[in-house]
CSV table of C-alpha atoms and ligand atoms in Angstrom, one decimal:
chain,number,residue,atom,x,y,z
N,192,MET,CA,5.4,4.9,-14.8
N,193,THR,CA,5.9,3.0,-11.5
N,194,HIS,CA,5.3,-0.7,-11.1
N,195,GLY,CA,5.5,-0.3,-7.3
N,196,ILE,CA,5.5,-3.4,-5.0
N,197,ASP,CA,3.7,-6.4,-6.0
N,198,ILE,CA,3.2,-8.9,-3.9
N,199,GLN,CA,1.3,-12.0,-5.2
N,200,SER,CA,-0.2,-15.0,-3.1
N,201,ILE,CA,2.4,-15.1,-0.5
N,202,SER,CA,2.5,-17.5,2.1
N,203,LEU,CA,4.9,-17.5,5.2
N,204,THR,CA,5.6,-19.7,8.0
N,205,ARG,CA,8.1,-18.9,10.8
N,206,GLU,CA,9.1,-21.5,13.1
N,207,GLY,CA,6.1,-23.3,12.6
N,208,ALA,CA,3.8,-20.4,13.0
N,209,GLU,CA,1.7,-19.2,9.8
N,210,VAL,CA,2.1,-15.4,9.6
N,211,PHE,CA,0.7,-15.1,6.0
N,212,ARG,CA,-1.6,-17.3,3.9
N,213,ASP,CA,-2.1,-16.5,0.1
N,214,PHE,CA,-1.6,-12.7,0.8
N,215,SER,CA,-1.6,-10.4,-2.2
N,216,LEU,CA,-0.9,-6.8,-2.0
N,217,GLN,CA,0.0,-4.0,-4.5
N,218,LEU,CA,1.7,-0.6,-3.3
N,219,ARG,CA,2.2,2.4,-5.4
N,220,GLU,CA,1.6,5.2,-3.6
N,221,ARG,CA,4.5,7.3,-2.2
N,222,ARG,CA,3.9,7.6,1.5
N,223,ILE,CA,2.5,4.3,3.0
N,224,GLY,CA,1.9,3.6,6.6
N,225,ILE,CA,1.4,0.0,8.3
N,226,VAL,CA,-0.1,-0.1,11.5
N,227,GLY,CA,-1.2,-3.0,13.7
N,228,ARG,CA,-0.8,-4.9,17.0
N,229,ASN,CA,2.4,-7.0,18.0
N,230,GLY,CA,2.7,-10.1,16.1
N,231,ALA,CA,0.3,-9.1,13.4
N,232,GLY,CA,3.2,-9.4,10.7
N,233,LYS,CA,4.1,-5.9,10.0
N,234,SER,CA,7.9,-6.5,10.1
N,235,SER,CA,7.4,-10.0,8.5
N,236,LEU,CA,5.8,-8.1,5.6
N,237,ILE,CA,8.9,-5.6,5.1
N,238,ARG,CA,11.1,-8.0,5.6
N,239,LEU,CA,9.2,-10.0,2.6
N,240,ILE,CA,9.4,-6.9,0.6
N,241,SER,CA,13.1,-6.2,0.8
N,242,GLY,CA,14.0,-10.0,0.2
N,243,LEU,CA,15.4,-10.8,3.6
N,244,VAL,CA,12.9,-13.5,4.3
N,245,ALA,CA,11.7,-16.0,1.9
N,246,PRO,CA,8.0,-17.0,1.5
N,247,GLN,CA,7.3,-20.8,1.2
N,248,SER,CA,5.3,-19.9,-1.9
N,249,GLY,CA,4.3,-16.9,-3.7
N,250,MET,CA,6.3,-13.9,-5.2
N,251,VAL,CA,7.4,-10.3,-4.5
N,252,LYS,CA,8.5,-8.0,-7.2
N,253,VAL,CA,9.7,-4.5,-6.7
N,254,GLU,CA,9.6,-2.1,-9.8
N,255,GLY,CA,9.8,-5.4,-11.5
N,256,VAL,CA,12.8,-7.0,-9.7
N,257,ASP,CA,12.2,-10.0,-8.0
N,258,VAL,CA,13.8,-9.4,-4.8
N,259,LEU,CA,14.4,-12.9,-3.7
N,260,LYS,CA,16.2,-14.0,-7.2
N,261,ASP,CA,18.0,-10.8,-7.9
N,262,ARG,CA,19.8,-9.7,-4.9
N,263,ALA,CA,21.8,-6.7,-6.8
N,264,GLY,CA,18.7,-5.4,-8.4
N,265,ALA,CA,17.0,-5.7,-5.0
N,266,LEU,CA,19.6,-3.5,-3.4
N,267,GLU,CA,19.0,-0.5,-6.0
N,268,THR,CA,15.6,-0.8,-5.4
N,269,VAL,CA,14.6,-1.5,-2.0
N,270,GLY,CA,16.3,-0.3,1.1
N,271,LEU,CA,15.3,-1.5,4.7
N,272,LEU,CA,15.8,0.7,7.9
N,273,PHE,CA,15.8,-2.0,11.0
N,274,GLN,CA,14.1,-0.7,14.1
N,275,ASN,CA,17.4,-1.2,16.1
N,276,PRO,CA,20.2,0.3,14.2
N,277,ASP,CA,22.4,-2.3,16.4
N,278,HIS,CA,20.9,-5.1,14.3
N,279,GLN,CA,21.7,-3.5,11.0
N,280,ILE,CA,25.4,-2.2,11.6
N,281,ILE,CA,28.3,-4.1,10.6
N,282,PHE,CA,31.5,-2.4,10.6
N,283,PRO,CA,33.3,-0.5,13.2
N,284,ALA,CA,33.9,2.8,11.3
N,285,VAL,CA,31.1,4.9,9.9
N,286,VAL,CA,32.8,5.2,6.2
N,287,GLU,CA,32.8,1.5,6.0
N,288,GLU,CA,29.3,1.0,7.1
N,289,ILE,CA,28.4,3.3,4.3
N,290,ALA,CA,30.5,2.2,1.7
N,291,PHE,CA,29.8,-1.6,2.3
N,292,GLY,CA,26.3,-1.5,0.2
N,293,LEU,CA,27.8,0.7,-2.3
N,294,GLU,CA,30.7,-2.0,-2.8
N,295,GLN,CA,27.7,-4.7,-3.1
N,296,GLN,CA,26.3,-2.3,-6.0
N,297,GLY,CA,29.6,-2.9,-7.8
N,298,LEU,CA,31.8,0.0,-7.1
N,299,SER,CA,35.6,-0.3,-6.1
N,300,ARG,CA,36.6,-0.1,-2.2
N,301,ALA,CA,38.1,3.1,-3.3
N,302,GLU,CA,35.0,4.8,-5.3
N,303,ALA,CA,32.9,3.2,-2.6
N,304,ARG,CA,34.5,5.4,0.3
N,305,ALA,CA,34.9,8.3,-1.7
N,306,ARG,CA,31.1,8.1,-2.2
N,307,ALA,CA,30.8,7.4,1.6
N,308,ARG,CA,32.4,10.5,2.3
N,309,SER,CA,30.4,12.9,-0.1
N,310,VAL,CA,27.4,11.2,1.2
N,311,LEU,CA,28.4,12.2,4.9
N,312,ALA,CA,29.2,15.7,3.9
N,313,HIS,CA,25.9,16.1,1.7
N,314,HIS,CA,24.3,15.2,5.3
N,315,GLY,CA,26.4,17.6,7.2
N,316,ARG,CA,28.4,15.1,8.8
N,317,ALA,CA,31.6,15.3,7.2
N,318,ASP,CA,33.2,15.3,10.9
N,319,TRP,CA,31.8,11.7,11.2
N,320,GLU,CA,34.5,10.4,8.6
N,321,ASP,CA,36.7,9.0,11.2
N,322,ARG,CA,34.3,8.2,13.9
N,323,LEU,CA,33.4,4.7,15.1
N,324,SER,CA,29.8,3.6,14.8
N,325,HIS,CA,29.5,2.5,18.2
N,326,ALA,CA,30.7,6.0,19.6
N,327,LEU,CA,27.4,7.4,18.3
N,328,SER,CA,24.3,7.9,20.1
N,329,GLN,CA,21.2,5.6,19.4
N,330,GLY,CA,19.8,8.5,17.1
N,331,GLN,CA,23.0,9.2,15.3
N,332,ARG,CA,23.3,5.3,14.7
N,333,GLN,CA,19.9,5.4,13.0
N,334,LEU,CA,21.0,8.3,11.1
N,335,LEU,CA,24.0,6.4,9.9
N,336,CYS,CA,21.7,3.5,9.0
N,337,LEU,CA,19.7,5.9,7.1
N,338,MET,CA,22.6,7.7,5.0
N,339,ALA,CA,24.0,4.1,4.2
N,340,VAL,CA,20.6,3.2,2.6
N,341,LEU,CA,20.3,6.4,1.0
N,342,ALA,CA,23.7,6.2,-0.5
N,343,MET,CA,22.4,3.2,-2.6
N,344,GLU,CA,19.7,5.3,-3.8
N,345,PRO,CA,16.8,2.6,-3.9
N,346,ARG,CA,13.5,3.7,-5.1
N,347,TRP,CA,11.5,2.3,-2.1
N,348,ILE,CA,12.6,3.0,1.5
N,349,LEU,CA,11.1,0.9,4.4
N,350,PHE,CA,11.1,1.6,8.1
N,351,ASP,CA,10.3,-0.6,10.6
N,352,GLU,CA,9.2,1.4,13.8
N,353,PRO,CA,12.1,4.2,12.9
N,354,PHE,CA,10.6,6.4,16.1
N,355,ALA,CA,10.7,3.5,18.9
N,356,SER,CA,13.4,4.4,20.8
N,357,LEU,CA,14.4,8.0,20.0
N,358,ASP,CA,14.0,10.9,22.2
N,359,MET,CA,11.5,13.7,21.1
N,360,PRO,CA,13.9,16.1,19.3
N,361,THR,CA,15.7,13.2,17.5
N,362,GLY,CA,12.2,11.6,16.7
N,363,LEU,CA,11.1,14.8,15.0
N,364,ALA,CA,14.4,15.2,13.2
N,365,ILE,CA,14.3,11.6,11.7
N,366,GLU,CA,10.7,12.4,10.7
N,367,ALA,CA,11.4,15.7,9.0
N,368,ARG,CA,14.4,13.7,6.9
N,369,ILE,CA,11.8,10.8,6.2
N,370,LYS,CA,9.2,13.4,5.0
N,371,ALA,CA,11.7,15.2,2.7
N,372,LEU,CA,12.9,12.1,0.9
N,373,LYS,CA,12.2,11.7,-2.8
N,374,GLN,CA,12.0,7.8,-2.6
N,375,ASN,CA,8.7,6.0,-2.2
N,376,VAL,CA,8.5,5.5,1.8
N,377,VAL,CA,6.9,2.5,3.6
N,378,ILE,CA,6.8,3.0,7.7
N,379,VAL,CA,5.9,0.3,10.0
N,380,THR,CA,4.7,2.1,13.4
N,381,HIS,CA,2.6,1.7,16.5
N,382,ASP,CA,2.1,5.5,16.8
N,383,PRO,CA,-0.9,6.6,14.3
N,384,SER,CA,0.1,10.3,14.5
N,385,ARG,CA,3.6,9.7,12.7
N,386,VAL,CA,1.7,8.8,9.2
N,387,GLU,CA,-1.1,11.2,9.6
N,388,GLY,CA,-0.9,12.8,6.0
N,389,PHE,CA,0.2,9.9,4.1
N,390,ASP,CA,-1.1,8.7,1.1
N,391,ARG,CA,-2.5,5.2,2.1
N,392,ILE,CA,-2.7,3.3,5.5
N,393,LEU,CA,-2.4,-0.4,6.0
N,394,TRP,CA,-3.9,-1.7,9.0
N,395,LEU,CA,-2.7,-5.4,9.5
N,396,GLU,CA,-4.2,-7.9,11.7
N,397,ALA,CA,-3.0,-11.6,12.1
N,398,GLY,CA,-1.7,-11.6,8.7
N,399,LYS,CA,-4.6,-10.4,6.9
N,400,ILE,CA,-5.5,-6.7,6.0
N,401,ALA,CA,-8.2,-5.4,8.4
N,402,ALA,CA,-8.7,-1.9,6.8
N,403,ASP,CA,-6.8,-0.2,3.7
N,404,GLY,CA,-7.4,3.4,2.9
N,405,SER,CA,-6.5,7.1,3.2
N,406,PRO,CA,-5.4,8.0,7.0
N,407,ASP,CA,-8.7,9.5,7.6
N,408,GLU,CA,-10.5,6.4,6.6
N,409,VAL,CA,-8.2,3.9,8.9
N,410,LEU,CA,-6.7,5.8,11.7
N,411,PRO,CA,-9.8,6.8,13.6
N,412,ARG,CA,-11.0,3.1,13.4
N,413,TYR,CA,-7.7,2.0,14.4
N,414,ARG,CA,-7.4,4.2,17.4
N,415,ALA,CA,-10.9,3.4,18.6
N,416,ALA,CA,-10.2,-0.4,18.1
N,417,MET,CA,-6.7,-0.1,20.1
N,418,GLU,CA,-8.4,2.0,22.9
N,419,ASP,CA,-11.5,-0.7,23.3
N,420,LEU,CA,-8.9,-3.4,23.6
N,421,ALA,CA,-7.1,-1.3,25.9
N,422,ARG,CA,-10.1,-0.8,28.0
N,423,SER,CA,-11.0,-4.7,28.1
N,424,MET,CA,-7.3,-5.3,29.3
N,425,ALA,CA,-7.3,-2.8,31.9
N,426,CYS,CA,-6.9,-4.5,35.4
S,503,ATP,N1,12.6,-14.3,13.5
S,503,ATP,C1,11.8,-14.7,13.6
S,503,ATP,N2,11.7,-16.1,13.8
S,503,ATP,C2,10.2,-16.8,14.0
S,503,ATP,N3,9.2,-16.4,14.0
S,503,ATP,C3,9.2,-15.0,13.9
S,503,ATP,C4,10.2,-14.2,13.6
S,503,ATP,N4,10.0,-12.9,13.6
S,503,ATP,C5,8.6,-12.8,13.8
S,503,ATP,N5,8.1,-14.2,14.0
S,503,ATP,C6,6.9,-14.6,14.2
S,503,ATP,O1,6.0,-14.1,13.2
S,503,ATP,C7,4.7,-13.5,13.5
S,503,ATP,C8,4.7,-12.0,13.0
S,503,ATP,O2,5.8,-11.2,13.8
S,503,ATP,P1,6.3,-9.9,13.3
S,503,ATP,O3,7.4,-9.3,13.7
S,503,ATP,O4,5.9,-9.7,11.8
S,503,ATP,O5,5.0,-9.0,13.7
S,503,ATP,P2,5.0,-7.3,14.0
S,503,ATP,O6,3.5,-7.0,13.7
S,503,ATP,O7,6.0,-6.8,13.3
S,503,ATP,O8,5.0,-7.3,15.5
S,503,ATP,P3,5.6,-6.0,16.4
S,503,ATP,O9,4.5,-5.1,16.5
S,503,ATP,O10,5.6,-6.8,17.8
S,503,ATP,O11,7.1,-6.0,16.0
S,503,ATP,C9,4.9,-13.4,14.8
S,503,ATP,O12,4.1,-14.7,15.3
S,503,ATP,C10,6.1,-13.9,15.2
S,503,ATP,O13,6.3,-14.9,16.7
């Protein structure tokens, strides 16, 4: 049985601004979308879930792993893809980028590189073995980040606006890859059409859940509210 993601009474303040106060949430579904306006706390929430941001109080467990206290366990349990691959990629060489997380999980350097090469081959990118990350296109760098996360085989993968800077074919290709993943997936997006057909949608507003339910329950209300706001902002 899956324990899923268990967020208990989180309070988070960033640079003096309160983002969450006594916030609790349980996530078990396989496909979860998070929508909400700029500054609602969507990125902060998935950073909390992956253990990259520490709350002032409260606890986050993913599949029973305390992601703040058990960093090695967290790497095996939850992977995060940043919106901008350039904020994620550390190494000049593609193979090193994929091997790094595997070494963090305890593989030797040689084992990690061999596994990285097999991951590239599995995704039909064996020819990237000797490529430099910065010489890839934006969409290709995003795919590299996805492969680096998938290589670690986490049970949950969190995506922070994965489509924001991709052209249409690359966006569709990444969307198809995400759909085919066997892992549990959480996607933060400003585009409701990307999360139609998901199991659960959360609408986050100023650090609180404004709506929580199926896409049919939440997305029409979200779209209508955003359209109302747009009308009130129009000059
Ligand atoms: N690195 C940071 N340092 C300090 N404060 C931050 C940082 N990132 C976000 N915040 C603050 O946390 C709050 C929530 O931001 P967050 O990025 O989580 O929202 P979001 O819903 O993902 O917004 P967007 O849709 O614009 O990406 C905002 O008030 C923001 O100013």
